Amino acid sequence: EVQLVESGGGLLQPGGSLRLSCAASGFTFSSYAMNWVRQAPGKGLEWVSTISGSGDSTYYADSVKGRFTISRDNSKNTLYLQMNSLRAEDTAVYYCAKGRGASIMNAFDIWGQGTMVTVSS
Amino acid sequence: DIVMTQTPLSLSVTPGQPASISCKSSQSLLHSGGKTYLYWYLQKPGQPPQLLIYEVSNRFSGVPDRFSGSGSGTDFTLKISRVEAEDVGVYYCMQSLRLPLTFGGGTKVEIK
């Protein structure tokens, strides 16, 4: 069964750092682009970041560029999101999502259950 | 950025009746290679989104055939031929032609 399980969310103060993880199983992890999408409480979906299957190419929303870093460890089938200089507006459920193929121009066909990040003083 | 505009914001449907959701993009989503990078997702209450339709009109694995997608260029439609109780939730369109990837604001579907 194809599965994505996020972890690492929590409550922290503005300016803090956090690393999210997404453990993948049931598919050849290195063959697929992977993504992070977030959803603020009561709001819609916002794309955050994408990484190619090899990890060589990364892409970010302007709202997180320079503060967040996406990475992957294909030997561990795990996707990461390092989040620095966190702001209140980063408060959201963060979903890990598998690309439907190697290209970044693809649907997100499998989603994890999400992990909540709350930034508040 | 490509802006995705969905209408209506919400929809209340009698079970067994059809429903239709519109999604308009601020630029054509047709790639030079011939594909159109428009997708539809459903987020059921308390759940992560799930892929329904990819590249305008292709149903994802396991998606019932009462769901269909159509459109081209900048105008797209998701249709549910006969709404069932399990179809409640928020529907989102998304484009992946250009970065940043962008979603529509969502259409909430409720059952009467």
Coordinates of C-alpha atoms in Angstrom, one line a residue:
Chain A
E1 CA 0.0 0.0 0.0
V2 CA 1.3 3.4 -0.9
Q3 CA 1.5 5.5 2.2
L4 CA 2.9 8.8 3.4
V5 CA 3.2 9.6 7.1
E6 CA 4.2 13.1 8.3
S7 CA 5.7 13.9 11.6
G8 CA 7.5 16.8 13.4
G9 CA 4.8 19.3 13.8
G10 CA 4.3 21.3 17.0
L11 CA 3.8 24.6 18.8
L12 CA 6.6 27.1 18.7
Q13 CA 7.3 30.8 19.0
P14 CA 7.9 33.2 16.1
G15 CA 11.4 33.0 14.9
G16 CA 11.8 29.4 15.8
S17 CA 12.8 26.4 13.7
L18 CA 11.2 23.0 13.0
R19 CA 11.9 20.1 10.7
L20 CA 9.1 18.1 9.3
S21 CA 9.5 14.6 8.0
C22 CA 7.4 12.4 5.7
A23 CA 8.1 8.7 5.6
A24 CA 7.1 7.1 2.3
S25 CA 6.3 3.4 1.7
G26 CA 4.8 1.2 -1.0
F27 CA 6.5 2.8 -4.1
T28 CA 9.9 3.5 -5.5
F29 CA 10.5 6.8 -3.7
S30 CA 13.4 8.0 -5.8
S31 CA 11.3 7.9 -9.0
Y32 CA 8.9 10.6 -8.0
A33 CA 8.9 14.3 -7.3
M34 CA 7.6 15.1 -3.8
N35 CA 5.8 18.1 -2.5
W36 CA 4.7 20.0 0.6
V37 CA 1.3 21.7 0.6
R38 CA -0.1 23.6 3.6
Q39 CA -3.5 24.6 4.7
A40 CA -4.1 27.3 7.3
P41 CA -7.0 26.8 9.7
G42 CA -10.2 27.2 7.8
K43 CA -8.5 28.2 4.6
G44 CA -7.7 26.7 1.2
L45 CA -4.6 24.8 0.0
E46 CA -1.3 26.5 -0.7
W47 CA 1.6 24.9 -2.5
V48 CA 4.9 25.3 -0.5
S49 CA 7.7 23.4 -2.2
T50 CA 8.6 20.6 -4.6
I51 CA 11.7 18.5 -5.0
S52 CA 12.7 16.3 -7.9
G53 CA 13.2 12.5 -7.5
S54 CA 17.0 12.8 -7.4
G55 CA 16.8 15.8 -5.1
D56 CA 18.8 17.9 -7.5
S57 CA 16.1 20.4 -8.2
T58 CA 14.0 22.3 -5.7
Y59 CA 11.3 24.9 -6.0
Y60 CA 9.6 27.1 -3.4
A61 CA 6.6 29.5 -3.0
D62 CA 7.7 33.1 -2.6
S63 CA 6.2 33.1 0.9
V64 CA 8.7 30.6 2.2
K65 CA 11.7 31.1 -0.1
G66 CA 14.9 31.7 1.9
R67 CA 13.3 30.4 5.1
F68 CA 12.3 26.8 4.2
T69 CA 14.4 24.1 2.7
I70 CA 13.1 20.9 1.1
S71 CA 15.2 17.8 1.0
R72 CA 15.0 14.1 0.7
D73 CA 16.9 11.0 1.7
N74 CA 16.2 8.4 -0.9
S75 CA 18.0 5.7 1.1
K76 CA 15.6 6.3 3.9
N77 CA 12.5 6.9 1.7
T78 CA 12.0 10.2 3.6
L79 CA 11.1 13.7 2.6
Y80 CA 12.0 16.7 4.8
L81 CA 11.0 20.3 5.2
Q82 CA 13.3 22.4 7.3
M83 CA 11.4 25.5 8.5
N84 CA 13.4 28.5 9.9
S85 CA 12.4 32.0 10.9
L86 CA 8.9 30.9 11.5
R87 CA 6.0 33.4 11.4
A88 CA 2.5 33.3 12.7
E89 CA 1.3 33.1 9.1
D90 CA 3.1 29.8 8.7
T91 CA 0.6 28.2 11.1
A92 CA -1.1 25.4 9.1
V93 CA -1.5 21.7 8.5
Y94 CA 1.4 20.6 6.4
Y95 CA 0.8 17.8 3.9
C96 CA 3.3 15.7 2.2
A97 CA 2.2 14.8 -1.3
K98 CA 3.6 12.4 -3.9
G99 CA 3.8 13.6 -7.5
R100 CA 2.2 11.4 -10.1
G101 CA 5.5 11.1 -11.9
A102 CA 9.1 12.3 -12.1
S103 CA 8.2 15.6 -13.5
I104 CA 7.1 18.5 -11.3
M105 CA 4.3 19.2 -13.8
N106 CA 2.1 16.5 -12.3
A107 CA -0.8 15.9 -10.1
F108 CA -0.4 15.1 -6.4
D109 CA -1.8 11.6 -6.4
I110 CA -1.1 10.5 -2.8
W111 CA -1.3 12.7 0.3
G112 CA -0.3 12.1 3.9
Q113 CA -2.6 12.8 6.8
G114 CA -0.8 16.1 7.6
T115 CA 1.1 17.5 10.6
M116 CA 0.0 20.7 12.4
V117 CA 2.5 23.5 12.9
T118 CA 1.4 26.3 15.2
V119 CA 3.5 29.5 15.5
S120 CA 2.4 31.6 18.4
S121 CA 3.9 33.6 21.2
Chain B
D1 CA 1.3 33.8 -11.0
I2 CA -1.6 31.9 -12.6
V3 CA -4.8 32.7 -10.7
M4 CA -7.4 30.0 -10.4
T5 CA -11.0 31.1 -9.9
Q6 CA -13.6 28.6 -8.8
T7 CA -17.4 29.1 -8.9
P8 CA -19.6 28.7 -7.1
L9 CA -18.2 29.1 -3.6
S10 CA -20.7 26.6 -2.3
L11 CA -23.3 24.2 -3.6
S12 CA -26.2 22.4 -1.9
V13 CA -27.3 19.4 -3.9
T14 CA -30.1 16.9 -3.5
P15 CA -28.8 13.3 -3.6
G16 CA -29.1 11.8 -7.1
Q17 CA -29.0 15.2 -8.8
P18 CA -26.1 16.5 -10.9
A19 CA -23.6 19.1 -9.8
S20 CA -21.2 21.3 -11.7
I21 CA -18.2 23.3 -10.6
S22 CA -16.3 25.8 -12.8
C23 CA -12.6 26.7 -12.6
K24 CA -11.1 29.5 -14.7
S25 CA -7.4 30.1 -15.0
S26 CA -5.8 33.5 -15.7
Q27 CA -3.7 32.0 -18.4
S28 CA -4.1 29.0 -20.7
L29 CA -3.0 25.8 -19.1
L30 CA -2.1 24.1 -22.4
H31 CA 1.5 23.1 -22.6
S32 CA 3.4 23.2 -25.9
G33 CA 3.7 19.4 -25.6
G34 CA 0.0 19.1 -25.9
K35 CA -1.0 18.3 -22.3
T36 CA -3.1 20.6 -20.2
Y37 CA -2.0 20.7 -16.6
L38 CA -5.3 21.1 -14.7
Y39 CA -6.4 18.8 -11.8
W40 CA -9.3 18.4 -9.5
Y41 CA -9.1 17.3 -5.8
L42 CA -11.8 16.6 -3.2
Q43 CA -11.1 17.2 0.5
K44 CA -13.7 15.4 2.6
P45 CA -14.3 16.7 6.1
G46 CA -11.3 16.0 8.4
Q47 CA -9.3 14.3 5.6
P48 CA -6.4 15.3 3.4
P49 CA -7.2 16.1 -0.2
Q50 CA -7.6 13.3 -2.7
L51 CA -7.0 13.4 -6.4
L52 CA -10.1 13.0 -8.6
I53 CA -9.1 14.1 -12.1
Y54 CA -5.7 14.7 -13.7
E55 CA -5.0 16.6 -17.0
V56 CA -8.5 17.9 -17.3
S57 CA -10.5 14.7 -17.9
N58 CA -8.6 11.6 -16.7
R59 CA -10.2 10.0 -13.7
F60 CA -7.6 8.8 -11.1
S61 CA -7.6 5.2 -10.0
G62 CA -10.6 4.3 -8.0
V63 CA -12.6 7.4 -8.7
P64 CA -16.2 6.6 -9.6
D65 CA -17.3 7.3 -13.1
R66 CA -20.0 9.8 -11.9
F67 CA -17.1 12.3 -11.8
S68 CA -16.0 13.8 -15.0
G69 CA -13.8 16.7 -16.0
S70 CA -13.9 18.8 -19.2
G71 CA -12.6 22.0 -20.6
S72 CA -9.7 23.5 -22.4
G73 CA -7.4 26.6 -22.4
T74 CA -8.6 28.6 -19.4
D75 CA -12.1 27.2 -18.7
F76 CA -12.7 23.9 -17.0
T77 CA -15.6 22.1 -15.4
L78 CA -16.0 19.2 -12.9
K79 CA -19.3 17.4 -13.1
I80 CA -20.9 14.9 -10.8
S81 CA -23.6 13.1 -12.6
R82 CA -25.5 12.0 -9.6
V83 CA -24.4 13.3 -6.2
E84 CA -24.1 10.9 -3.4
A85 CA -23.8 11.6 0.4
E86 CA -20.1 10.6 0.3
D87 CA -19.3 13.4 -2.2
V88 CA -19.6 16.2 0.4
G89 CA -16.5 18.2 1.0
V90 CA -14.5 21.0 -0.7
Y91 CA -13.4 20.6 -4.3
Y92 CA -10.3 22.3 -5.5
C93 CA -8.8 22.8 -9.0
M94 CA -5.1 23.2 -9.4
Q95 CA -2.6 24.0 -12.1
S96 CA 0.9 22.8 -12.6
L97 CA 1.9 24.5 -15.9
R98 CA 3.8 27.3 -14.2
L99 CA 5.4 27.9 -10.8
P100 CA 4.1 28.7 -8.3
L101 CA 1.6 25.8 -8.5
T102 CA -1.7 27.4 -7.6
F103 CA -5.1 26.1 -6.4
G104 CA -8.5 27.5 -6.7
G105 CA -10.2 28.9 -3.6
G106 CA -12.4 25.8 -3.3
T107 CA -16.1 24.9 -3.7
K108 CA -17.9 23.5 -0.8
V109 CA -20.5 20.8 -1.7
E110 CA -23.2 20.0 0.8
I111 CA -26.1 17.6 0.6
K112 CA -29.7 19.0 1.0

